[in-house]
Amino acid sequence: ELKVEQNPLFLSMQEGKNYTIYCNYSTTSDRLYWYRQDPGKSLESLFVLLSNGAVKQEGRLMASLDTKARLSTLHITAAVHDLSATYFCAVDERGGADGLTFGKGTHLIIQP
Amino acid sequence: DTAVSQTPKYLVTQMGNDKSIKCEQNLGHDTMYWYKQDSKKFLKIMFSYNNKELIINETVPNRFSPKSPDKAHLNLHINSLELGDSAVYFCASSQYTSGGPHSTDTQYFGPGTRLTVL
């Protein structure tokens, strides 16, 4: 059974600081996704990582994938309050046929 | 121009009732999904469906059944609702392109339906 583990599950940080969220998974998949969810809202796609060594950046967020280590990271640079949300990583084991297996999410609070 | 839509947004009902949640996507995708998000925010796949294959997560009770009248719709029907069914249900869709250098395979999620069983 595929397992996806995120850490930390809860993170409180100050604006301007840098931090990294880690996502470990137990399969050999090379398809990993990051989503953002605001309270009471749907999931917004942030990054799609489809190969070993993939790195994508959008604003203050950067995601990377190391399929050999079965590890993805989501790095936050110079955090701002608007980035407060819950961040999920998810793994696709069979090219979409089985749906995504999600981590438990990282609840991120960025304080002024 | 909503990509994935769900109705209703909120659903409050009594135990034992039967209810349906509707989902429509206008992205032309060939695969649709239902996910359940529990009170701890944990997301779990329930079903994935394309025009060839229905895959059911083995942990989903058979009181839950997906119904697809056409490629753009995947409705979720729930029989004999129980207290533990209370959750947010998300529909999603994607284009199953089996990877490749130009594939995005992003799953787009609907707004969610908050189901409360009393």
Tab-separated table of C-alpha atoms in Angstrom:
chain	number	residue	atom	x	y	z
A	1	GLU	CA	0.000	0.000	0.000
A	2	LEU	CA	1.314	3.406	-1.011
A	3	LYS	CA	2.147	5.675	1.908
A	4	VAL	CA	2.758	9.412	1.667
A	5	GLU	CA	4.177	11.180	4.683
A	6	GLN	CA	4.494	14.893	5.105
A	7	ASN	CA	6.360	16.764	7.759
A	8	PRO	CA	5.893	18.879	9.592
A	9	LEU	CA	2.117	18.621	9.914
A	10	PHE	CA	1.932	21.992	11.557
A	11	LEU	CA	4.238	24.934	11.049
A	12	SER	CA	4.076	28.409	12.505
A	13	MET	CA	6.623	30.833	11.198
A	14	GLN	CA	7.293	34.514	10.921
A	15	GLU	CA	7.147	36.584	7.797
A	16	GLY	CA	10.446	36.880	6.026
A	17	LYS	CA	11.734	33.468	7.097
A	18	ASN	CA	12.540	30.482	4.908
A	19	TYR	CA	11.290	26.966	5.501
A	20	THR	CA	10.898	23.601	3.809
A	21	ILE	CA	8.068	21.076	3.881
A	22	TYR	CA	9.056	17.485	3.208
A	23	CYS	CA	7.085	14.764	1.480
A	24	ASN	CA	8.269	11.150	1.567
A	25	TYR	CA	6.504	8.377	-0.286
A	26	SER	CA	6.840	4.620	-0.446
A	27	THR	CA	6.465	3.832	-4.152
A	28	THR	CA	8.688	4.227	-7.190
A	29	SER	CA	6.348	6.748	-8.781
A	30	ASP	CA	7.813	9.784	-10.549
A	31	ARG	CA	4.593	11.775	-10.491
A	32	LEU	CA	4.113	14.068	-7.563
A	33	TYR	CA	1.798	16.997	-7.009
A	34	TRP	CA	1.554	19.864	-4.576
A	35	TYR	CA	-1.760	21.469	-3.735
A	36	ARG	CA	-2.799	24.368	-1.565
A	37	GLN	CA	-6.045	24.494	0.382
A	38	ASP	CA	-7.415	27.583	2.132
A	39	PRO	CA	-9.950	27.088	4.950
A	40	GLY	CA	-13.328	26.038	3.598
A	41	LYS	CA	-12.068	26.061	0.028
A	42	SER	CA	-11.127	23.599	-2.657
A	43	LEU	CA	-7.674	22.372	-3.614
A	44	GLU	CA	-5.580	24.561	-5.879
A	45	SER	CA	-2.863	22.945	-7.943
A	46	LEU	CA	0.564	24.454	-7.274
A	47	PHE	CA	3.095	22.177	-8.916
A	48	VAL	CA	3.214	19.039	-11.005
A	49	LEU	CA	6.528	17.180	-10.875
A	50	LEU	CA	6.826	14.417	-13.425
A	51	SER	CA	10.446	13.326	-13.452
A	52	ASN	CA	13.460	12.806	-11.255
A	53	GLY	CA	15.245	16.064	-10.583
A	54	ALA	CA	12.263	18.195	-11.571
A	55	VAL	CA	12.293	21.640	-10.008
A	56	LYS	CA	9.527	24.190	-10.376
A	57	GLN	CA	9.186	27.662	-8.943
A	58	GLU	CA	6.302	30.053	-8.626
A	59	GLY	CA	6.846	33.228	-6.670
A	60	ARG	CA	8.109	32.394	-3.201
A	61	LEU	CA	7.443	28.673	-3.570
A	62	MET	CA	9.781	26.127	-5.102
A	63	ALA	CA	9.157	22.407	-5.379
A	64	SER	CA	11.587	19.636	-6.223
A	65	LEU	CA	11.453	15.887	-6.731
A	66	ASP	CA	14.055	13.220	-6.052
A	67	THR	CA	12.558	9.927	-7.156
A	68	LYS	CA	15.552	7.885	-6.019
A	69	ALA	CA	15.133	9.162	-2.464
A	70	ARG	CA	11.330	9.137	-2.888
A	71	LEU	CA	11.314	12.665	-1.568
A	72	SER	CA	9.777	15.932	-2.636
A	73	THR	CA	10.293	19.279	-0.966
A	74	LEU	CA	8.315	22.494	-1.001
A	75	HIS	CA	10.526	25.417	-0.091
A	76	ILE	CA	9.145	28.747	1.039
A	77	THR	CA	11.359	31.776	0.636
A	78	ALA	CA	10.812	34.968	2.616
A	79	ALA	CA	7.355	33.900	3.729
A	80	VAL	CA	4.457	36.330	3.622
A	81	HIS	CA	1.125	36.118	5.442
A	82	ASP	CA	-0.780	35.318	2.225
A	83	LEU	CA	0.966	31.966	2.045
A	84	SER	CA	-0.827	30.779	5.172
A	85	ALA	CA	-2.784	27.682	4.122
A	86	THR	CA	-2.672	23.898	4.244
A	87	TYR	CA	-0.285	22.340	1.737
A	88	PHE	CA	-0.724	18.805	0.487
A	89	CYS	CA	1.595	16.620	-1.487
A	90	ALA	CA	0.082	13.767	-3.461
A	91	VAL	CA	1.480	10.851	-5.422
A	92	ASP	CA	0.088	9.334	-8.579
A	93	GLU	CA	1.059	5.702	-8.731
A	94	ARG	CA	-0.605	4.622	-11.948
A	95	GLY	CA	-0.837	7.588	-14.277
A	96	GLY	CA	-4.131	8.847	-12.912
A	97	ALA	CA	-6.022	5.588	-13.082
A	98	ASP	CA	-6.166	5.132	-9.326
A	99	GLY	CA	-6.428	8.746	-8.280
A	100	LEU	CA	-3.982	10.501	-6.006
A	101	THR	CA	-2.723	9.361	-2.633
A	102	PHE	CA	-2.392	12.393	-0.403
A	103	GLY	CA	-0.185	13.194	2.550
A	104	LYS	CA	-1.898	14.453	5.675
A	105	GLY	CA	-1.163	18.056	4.827
A	106	THR	CA	0.981	20.736	6.417
A	107	HIS	CA	-0.966	23.476	8.154
A	108	LEU	CA	1.156	26.567	7.665
A	109	ILE	CA	0.603	29.758	9.637
A	110	ILE	CA	2.718	32.774	8.802
A	111	GLN	CA	2.631	35.492	11.388
A	112	PRO	CA	3.440	39.137	10.713
B	1	ASP	CA	-16.491	29.136	-17.009
B	2	THR	CA	-16.140	26.921	-13.926
B	3	ALA	CA	-13.927	23.940	-14.744
B	4	VAL	CA	-15.300	21.422	-12.224
B	5	SER	CA	-18.602	22.145	-10.527
B	6	GLN	CA	-20.494	20.310	-7.820
B	7	THR	CA	-23.995	20.599	-6.434
B	8	PRO	CA	-25.079	21.057	-3.783
B	9	LYS	CA	-22.404	22.933	-1.871
B	10	TYR	CA	-23.969	21.999	1.463
B	11	LEU	CA	-26.112	18.970	2.244
B	12	VAL	CA	-27.676	18.325	5.643
B	13	THR	CA	-29.700	15.159	6.042
B	14	GLN	CA	-30.866	12.541	8.487
B	15	MET	CA	-29.329	9.146	9.073
B	16	GLY	CA	-30.759	6.464	6.845
B	17	ASN	CA	-31.593	8.784	3.964
B	18	ASP	CA	-30.341	8.383	0.402
B	19	LYS	CA	-28.696	11.360	-1.276
B	20	SER	CA	-26.791	12.276	-4.425
B	21	ILE	CA	-24.068	14.777	-5.205
B	22	LYS	CA	-23.630	15.913	-8.773
B	23	CYS	CA	-20.377	16.728	-10.516
B	24	GLU	CA	-19.734	18.187	-13.938
B	25	GLN	CA	-16.518	19.109	-15.700
B	26	ASN	CA	-16.179	21.206	-18.841
B	27	LEU	CA	-12.488	20.518	-19.427
B	28	GLY	CA	-12.991	17.654	-21.836
B	29	HIS	CA	-11.136	15.325	-19.483
B	30	ASP	CA	-11.550	11.593	-19.746
B	31	THR	CA	-11.137	10.647	-16.092
B	32	MET	CA	-13.102	11.767	-13.060
B	33	TYR	CA	-12.700	11.084	-9.368
B	34	TRP	CA	-14.389	11.357	-6.016
B	35	TYR	CA	-12.421	12.109	-2.858
B	36	LYS	CA	-13.508	12.297	0.754
B	37	GLN	CA	-11.960	14.808	3.153
B	38	ASP	CA	-12.631	14.012	6.789
B	39	SER	CA	-12.738	16.302	9.795
B	40	LYS	CA	-8.957	16.054	10.182
B	41	LYS	CA	-8.527	17.286	6.597
B	42	PHE	CA	-7.259	13.918	5.409
B	43	LEU	CA	-8.070	13.313	1.738
B	44	LYS	CA	-8.760	9.847	0.425
B	45	ILE	CA	-9.620	8.636	-3.043
B	46	MET	CA	-12.975	6.892	-3.276
B	47	PHE	CA	-13.425	6.245	-6.972
B	48	SER	CA	-11.733	6.920	-10.238
B	49	TYR	CA	-13.640	6.473	-13.478
B	50	ASN	CA	-13.049	6.811	-17.164
B	51	ASN	CA	-15.035	5.453	-20.041
B	52	LYS	CA	-13.227	2.161	-19.774
B	53	GLU	CA	-12.675	1.452	-16.143
B	54	LEU	CA	-14.161	2.084	-12.716
B	55	ILE	CA	-11.694	1.700	-9.889
B	56	ILE	CA	-13.128	1.522	-6.410
B	57	ASN	CA	-11.053	2.027	-3.297
B	58	GLU	CA	-11.606	-1.165	-1.355
B	59	THR	CA	-12.288	0.732	1.856
B	60	VAL	CA	-15.350	2.483	0.425
B	61	PRO	CA	-18.632	0.956	1.659
B	62	ASN	CA	-20.893	-0.353	-1.080
B	63	ARG	CA	-23.507	2.184	0.044
B	64	PHE	CA	-21.527	4.599	-2.119
B	65	SER	CA	-21.882	4.307	-5.861
B	66	PRO	CA	-20.693	6.526	-8.700
B	67	LYS	CA	-22.959	7.045	-11.667
B	68	SER	CA	-21.758	8.547	-14.927
B	69	PRO	CA	-24.451	9.519	-17.433
B	70	ASP	CA	-21.777	10.811	-19.810
B	71	LYS	CA	-18.108	11.678	-19.999
B	72	ALA	CA	-18.568	15.117	-18.403
B	73	HIS	CA	-20.511	13.963	-15.349
B	74	LEU	CA	-19.784	11.700	-12.416
B	75	ASN	CA	-22.411	11.762	-9.706
B	76	LEU	CA	-22.055	10.199	-6.284
B	77	HIS	CA	-25.012	8.359	-4.815
B	78	ILE	CA	-25.066	7.396	-1.161
B	79	ASN	CA	-27.569	4.984	0.354
B	80	SER	CA	-28.544	4.671	4.005
B	81	LEU	CA	-26.425	7.557	5.208
B	82	GLU	CA	-24.528	7.132	8.467
B	83	LEU	CA	-23.064	9.655	10.913
B	84	GLY	CA	-19.560	8.705	9.801
B	85	ASP	CA	-20.331	9.793	6.252
B	86	SER	CA	-20.204	13.416	7.370
B	87	ALA	CA	-17.303	14.960	5.471
B	88	VAL	CA	-16.458	17.160	2.524
B	89	TYR	CA	-16.659	15.348	-0.794
B	90	PHE	CA	-14.582	16.606	-3.692
B	91	CYS	CA	-14.993	15.747	-7.320
B	92	ALA	CA	-11.951	16.050	-9.580
B	93	SER	CA	-11.031	15.435	-13.177
B	94	SER	CA	-7.912	14.953	-15.238
B	95	GLN	CA	-6.808	13.871	-18.666
B	96	TYR	CA	-5.167	10.483	-18.441
B	97	THR	CA	-2.362	10.836	-20.904
B	98	SER	CA	-0.079	8.192	-19.430
B	99	GLY	CA	2.705	10.656	-18.846
B	100	GLY	CA	5.167	11.858	-21.422
B	101	PRO	CA	7.174	15.064	-21.650
B	102	HIS	CA	4.211	17.313	-22.368
B	103	SER	CA	1.814	15.750	-19.954
B	104	THR	CA	0.534	17.804	-17.071
B	105	ASP	CA	-1.961	15.339	-15.683
B	106	THR	CA	-3.067	17.884	-13.143
B	107	GLN	CA	-6.207	16.917	-11.317
B	108	TYR	CA	-8.625	19.820	-11.075
B	109	PHE	CA	-10.870	19.818	-8.065
B	110	GLY	CA	-14.417	21.010	-7.673
B	111	PRO	CA	-15.490	23.329	-4.847
B	112	GLY	CA	-16.548	20.475	-2.577
B	113	THR	CA	-19.821	19.400	-0.995
B	114	ARG	CA	-20.036	19.531	2.774
B	115	LEU	CA	-22.256	16.645	3.872
B	116	THR	CA	-23.610	16.640	7.406
B	117	VAL	CA	-25.527	13.600	8.610
B	118	LEU	CA	-27.641	14.149	11.729
